[in-house]
Each structure stands twice: as C-alpha cells, then as structure tokens.
C-alpha cells in the first residue's frame, strides 16, 4: 500500500516492498516539494519569498500567489485591477486554488495615520483553470478617501 502525506511544502510518498535480500520488507520514502517551494525550484529562485529575482517590483511570494513569472517583468499583467464606475470602485485580483497555505485578505482603511484596517468581503468570485478571480465593490459616496490593500500570507 502507498500513503501520501503533506505538510503543505513537501509531499511524502511512503510504501513498502519486498527486498531482494531475503525477502525482508523495506520502507521506501519519496519526497517532492510542493506549493511555493516547488515553484521557486522550477524558476531557480535564489532570493526567497520576500526577494525580487526579476526586479519588477513584486516580491517572489506575491508573484507566485498572483500568477506571475519571476523570470519576466510582468507585474502589470498580474497585479490587482482597479476600476471606477459611477458611485462604485471595483477591485479584482486572482488567487491560486492549488495552495491551501496561501491566505489572501483584502482590507480597507480611511485614515493611514490611524493604521486601522478592516477586512473586506468579496462581492463575487469565479473559478477558471486553477485560479479564482475575486471581485470587490466599494461604494464611493460618503467616503472622501479610502485605501485598499491586499495582504498575502503563507
């Protein structure tokens, strides 16, 4: 029998088999990195999650979480999108669906000096090709200033 175990960064596959020496069973362990670590290995990143291997202004974790390519200066194509329409402000970003270790949080604040951030609730989301597109709607009347940030944690 085969058992798969993962801590979110390494996938371990265990199984036993008969040994050629005296037919004694032996335990075989195979490991493979998953999630951010596998992605970083694929691109041969050297600066870690907070590093900037391609110098496009996005750290490697942000690039991984939003679907960027750390070998290309592609920040403009993967960063969240902002649109203003009538009395609403629309904010959209993508999320990976293949890494449960990532936590995406959109927050708002009306005064940066107070540093009080409030979690926002998404208006809708859609799934396509391993990605989740998340949409937020913020009303602008009565809010002379509003700041929005996307926190991504691993």
mmCIF file of C-alpha atoms in Angstrom:
data_model
loop_
_atom_site.group_PDB
_atom_site.id
_atom_site.type_symbol
_atom_site.label_atom_id
_atom_site.label_comp_id
_atom_site.label_asym_id
_atom_site.label_seq_id
_atom_site.Cartn_x
_atom_site.Cartn_y
_atom_site.Cartn_z
ATOM 1 C CA UNK A 1 0.000 0.000 0.000
ATOM 2 C CA UNK A 2 1.023 3.610 -0.574
ATOM 3 C CA UNK A 3 0.478 6.522 1.790
ATOM 4 C CA UNK A 4 0.751 10.206 0.795
ATOM 5 C CA UNK A 5 1.461 12.790 3.498
ATOM 6 C CA UNK A 6 1.981 16.519 3.018
ATOM 7 C CA UNK A 7 2.760 19.413 5.331
ATOM 8 C CA UNK A 8 1.999 21.903 2.547
ATOM 9 C CA UNK A 9 5.620 22.287 1.454
ATOM 10 C CA UNK A 10 6.724 18.675 0.924
ATOM 11 C CA UNK A 11 4.733 15.740 -0.353
ATOM 12 C CA UNK A 12 5.995 12.431 1.020
ATOM 13 C CA UNK A 13 5.042 9.107 -0.526
ATOM 14 C CA UNK A 14 5.577 6.010 1.603
ATOM 15 C CA UNK A 15 5.221 2.402 0.553
ATOM 16 C CA UNK A 16 6.772 -0.913 1.438
ATOM 17 C CA UNK A 17 8.142 -3.538 -0.892
ATOM 18 C CA UNK A 18 9.903 -6.837 -0.712
ATOM 19 C CA UNK A 19 13.662 -6.577 -0.601
ATOM 20 C CA UNK A 20 15.715 -8.808 -2.868
ATOM 21 C CA UNK A 21 17.886 -9.758 0.101
ATOM 22 C CA UNK A 22 15.981 -12.461 1.955
ATOM 23 C CA UNK A 23 12.546 -11.051 1.032
ATOM 24 C CA UNK A 24 12.530 -8.715 4.009
ATOM 25 C CA UNK A 25 10.135 -5.807 3.616
ATOM 26 C CA UNK A 26 11.708 -2.371 3.290
ATOM 27 C CA UNK A 27 10.174 1.081 3.610
ATOM 28 C CA UNK A 28 10.573 3.327 0.575
ATOM 29 C CA UNK A 29 10.178 7.086 1.057
ATOM 30 C CA UNK A 30 9.956 9.514 -1.861
ATOM 31 C CA UNK A 31 9.574 13.247 -1.328
ATOM 32 C CA UNK A 32 8.714 16.123 -3.622
ATOM 33 C CA UNK A 33 8.428 19.808 -2.824
ATOM 34 C CA UNK A 34 5.026 21.399 -3.451
ATOM 35 C CA UNK A 35 3.495 24.876 -3.415
ATOM 36 C CA UNK A 36 5.763 27.908 -3.322
ATOM 37 C CA UNK A 37 8.887 25.782 -2.786
ATOM 38 C CA UNK A 38 8.272 23.704 -5.932
ATOM 39 C CA UNK A 39 7.529 26.877 -7.912
ATOM 40 C CA UNK A 40 10.726 28.542 -6.616
ATOM 41 C CA UNK A 41 12.738 25.442 -7.554
ATOM 42 C CA UNK A 42 11.196 25.455 -11.049
ATOM 43 C CA UNK A 43 12.399 29.030 -11.630
ATOM 44 C CA UNK A 44 15.673 28.553 -9.712
ATOM 45 C CA UNK A 45 14.928 31.492 -7.412
ATOM 46 C CA UNK A 46 17.700 32.469 -5.019
ATOM 47 C CA UNK A 47 16.218 35.384 -3.034
ATOM 48 C CA UNK A 48 13.402 33.631 -1.116
ATOM 49 C CA UNK A 49 9.709 34.613 -0.814
ATOM 50 C CA UNK A 50 10.440 38.254 0.063
ATOM 51 C CA UNK A 51 13.137 38.620 -2.623
ATOM 52 C CA UNK A 52 12.818 40.192 -6.070
ATOM 53 C CA UNK A 53 14.551 37.859 -8.513
ATOM 54 C CA UNK A 54 13.300 39.710 -11.608
ATOM 55 C CA UNK A 55 13.301 43.255 -10.156
ATOM 56 C CA UNK A 56 9.765 44.028 -11.388
ATOM 57 C CA UNK A 57 8.634 45.496 -8.049
ATOM 58 C CA UNK A 58 6.799 42.369 -6.884
ATOM 59 C CA UNK A 59 8.376 40.071 -4.329
ATOM 60 C CA UNK A 60 8.550 36.386 -5.224
ATOM 61 C CA UNK A 61 5.672 35.346 -2.915
ATOM 62 C CA UNK A 62 3.363 37.967 -4.431
ATOM 63 C CA UNK A 63 4.413 36.879 -7.911
ATOM 64 C CA UNK A 64 3.670 33.227 -7.048
ATOM 65 C CA UNK A 65 0.336 33.997 -5.378
ATOM 66 C CA UNK A 66 -0.953 36.162 -8.257
ATOM 67 C CA UNK A 67 0.351 34.036 -11.127
ATOM 68 C CA UNK A 68 3.384 35.998 -12.215
ATOM 69 C CA UNK A 69 6.536 34.735 -13.856
ATOM 70 C CA UNK A 70 9.644 35.544 -11.791
ATOM 71 C CA UNK A 71 11.763 35.413 -14.927
ATOM 72 C CA UNK A 72 9.741 38.160 -16.643
ATOM 73 C CA UNK A 73 8.907 41.761 -15.831
ATOM 74 C CA UNK A 74 5.158 41.018 -15.884
ATOM 75 C CA UNK A 75 3.840 42.824 -12.802
ATOM 76 C CA UNK A 76 1.374 44.907 -14.829
ATOM 77 C CA UNK A 77 -0.374 41.782 -16.119
ATOM 78 C CA UNK A 78 -0.933 40.086 -12.730
ATOM 79 C CA UNK A 79 -1.435 42.907 -10.221
ATOM 80 C CA UNK A 80 -4.988 43.612 -8.979
ATOM 81 C CA UNK A 81 -7.205 45.678 -11.266
ATOM 82 C CA UNK A 82 -8.964 48.869 -10.131
ATOM 83 C CA UNK A 83 -11.925 50.369 -11.979
ATOM 84 C CA UNK A 84 -14.183 53.275 -11.124
ATOM 85 C CA UNK A 85 -17.749 53.327 -12.375
ATOM 86 C CA UNK A 86 -20.403 55.820 -11.274
ATOM 87 C CA UNK A 87 -20.605 55.579 -7.462
ATOM 88 C CA UNK A 88 -18.583 52.388 -7.136
ATOM 89 C CA UNK A 89 -14.985 51.346 -7.138
ATOM 90 C CA UNK A 90 -14.271 47.811 -8.387
ATOM 91 C CA UNK A 91 -11.230 45.839 -7.223
ATOM 92 C CA UNK A 92 -10.314 42.435 -8.702
ATOM 93 C CA UNK A 93 -7.457 40.045 -8.046
ATOM 94 C CA UNK A 94 -6.593 36.406 -8.801
ATOM 95 C CA UNK A 95 -5.920 33.691 -6.235
ATOM 96 C CA UNK A 96 -4.245 30.317 -6.650
ATOM 97 C CA UNK A 97 -6.530 27.377 -5.894
ATOM 98 C CA UNK A 98 -3.726 24.804 -5.692
ATOM 99 C CA UNK A 99 -2.053 26.040 -2.482
ATOM 100 C CA UNK A 100 -4.083 25.939 0.742
ATOM 101 C CA UNK A 101 -1.169 27.574 2.614
ATOM 102 C CA UNK A 102 -1.831 30.947 0.982
ATOM 103 C CA UNK A 103 -4.138 33.399 2.719
ATOM 104 C CA UNK A 104 -5.466 36.360 0.728
ATOM 105 C CA UNK A 105 -7.048 39.261 2.640
ATOM 106 C CA UNK A 106 -8.356 42.495 1.129
ATOM 107 C CA UNK A 107 -8.569 45.296 3.681
ATOM 108 C CA UNK A 108 -9.712 48.921 3.687
ATOM 109 C CA UNK A 109 -8.755 51.943 5.739
ATOM 110 C CA UNK A 110 -9.970 55.549 5.684
ATOM 111 C CA UNK A 111 -7.019 57.078 7.518
ATOM 112 C CA UNK A 112 -3.487 55.761 7.054
ATOM 113 C CA UNK A 113 -2.287 57.611 10.155
ATOM 114 C CA UNK A 114 -4.611 55.536 12.344
ATOM 115 C CA UNK A 115 -3.451 52.281 10.687
ATOM 116 C CA UNK A 116 -6.840 50.649 11.379
ATOM 117 C CA UNK A 117 -7.603 48.173 8.608
ATOM 118 C CA UNK A 118 -10.918 46.351 8.171
ATOM 119 C CA UNK A 119 -11.316 43.108 6.245
ATOM 120 C CA UNK A 120 -13.495 43.477 3.151
ATOM 121 C CA UNK A 121 -15.993 40.891 1.932
ATOM 122 C CA UNK A 122 -15.899 39.867 -1.731
ATOM 123 C CA UNK A 123 -18.917 40.622 -3.894
ATOM 124 C CA UNK A 124 -18.339 37.616 -6.155
ATOM 125 C CA UNK A 125 -15.798 35.097 -7.339
ATOM 126 C CA UNK A 126 -15.314 32.765 -10.291
ATOM 127 C CA UNK A 127 -13.080 29.768 -10.942
ATOM 128 C CA UNK A 128 -11.170 29.077 -14.154
ATOM 129 C CA UNK A 129 -8.140 26.916 -14.950
ATOM 130 C CA UNK A 130 -6.892 26.554 -11.364
ATOM 131 C CA UNK A 131 -7.450 30.218 -10.491
ATOM 132 C CA UNK A 132 -10.097 32.047 -8.515
ATOM 133 C CA UNK A 133 -10.932 35.586 -9.627
ATOM 134 C CA UNK A 134 -12.246 37.593 -6.673
ATOM 135 C CA UNK A 135 -14.239 40.820 -7.100
ATOM 136 C CA UNK A 136 -14.897 43.548 -4.550
ATOM 137 C CA UNK A 137 -17.194 46.564 -4.845
ATOM 138 C CA UNK A 138 -16.589 49.641 -2.720
ATOM 139 C CA UNK A 139 -19.110 52.478 -2.682
ATOM 140 C CA UNK A 140 -17.565 55.906 -3.092
ATOM 141 C CA UNK A 141 -20.334 58.278 -1.875
ATOM 142 C CA UNK A 142 -19.698 59.301 1.715
ATOM 143 C CA UNK A 143 -16.094 58.059 1.591
ATOM 144 C CA UNK A 144 -13.894 61.052 0.709
ATOM 145 C CA UNK A 145 -10.830 58.804 0.908
ATOM 146 C CA UNK A 146 -10.444 55.070 1.089
ATOM 147 C CA UNK A 147 -7.320 52.940 0.948
ATOM 148 C CA UNK A 148 -7.293 49.308 -0.148
ATOM 149 C CA UNK A 149 -4.602 46.715 0.337
ATOM 150 C CA UNK A 150 -4.176 43.059 -0.494
ATOM 151 C CA UNK A 151 -2.317 41.014 2.106
ATOM 152 C CA UNK A 152 -0.944 37.655 1.047
ATOM 153 C CA UNK A 153 0.433 35.394 3.729
ATOM 154 C CA UNK A 154 1.949 31.945 3.616
#
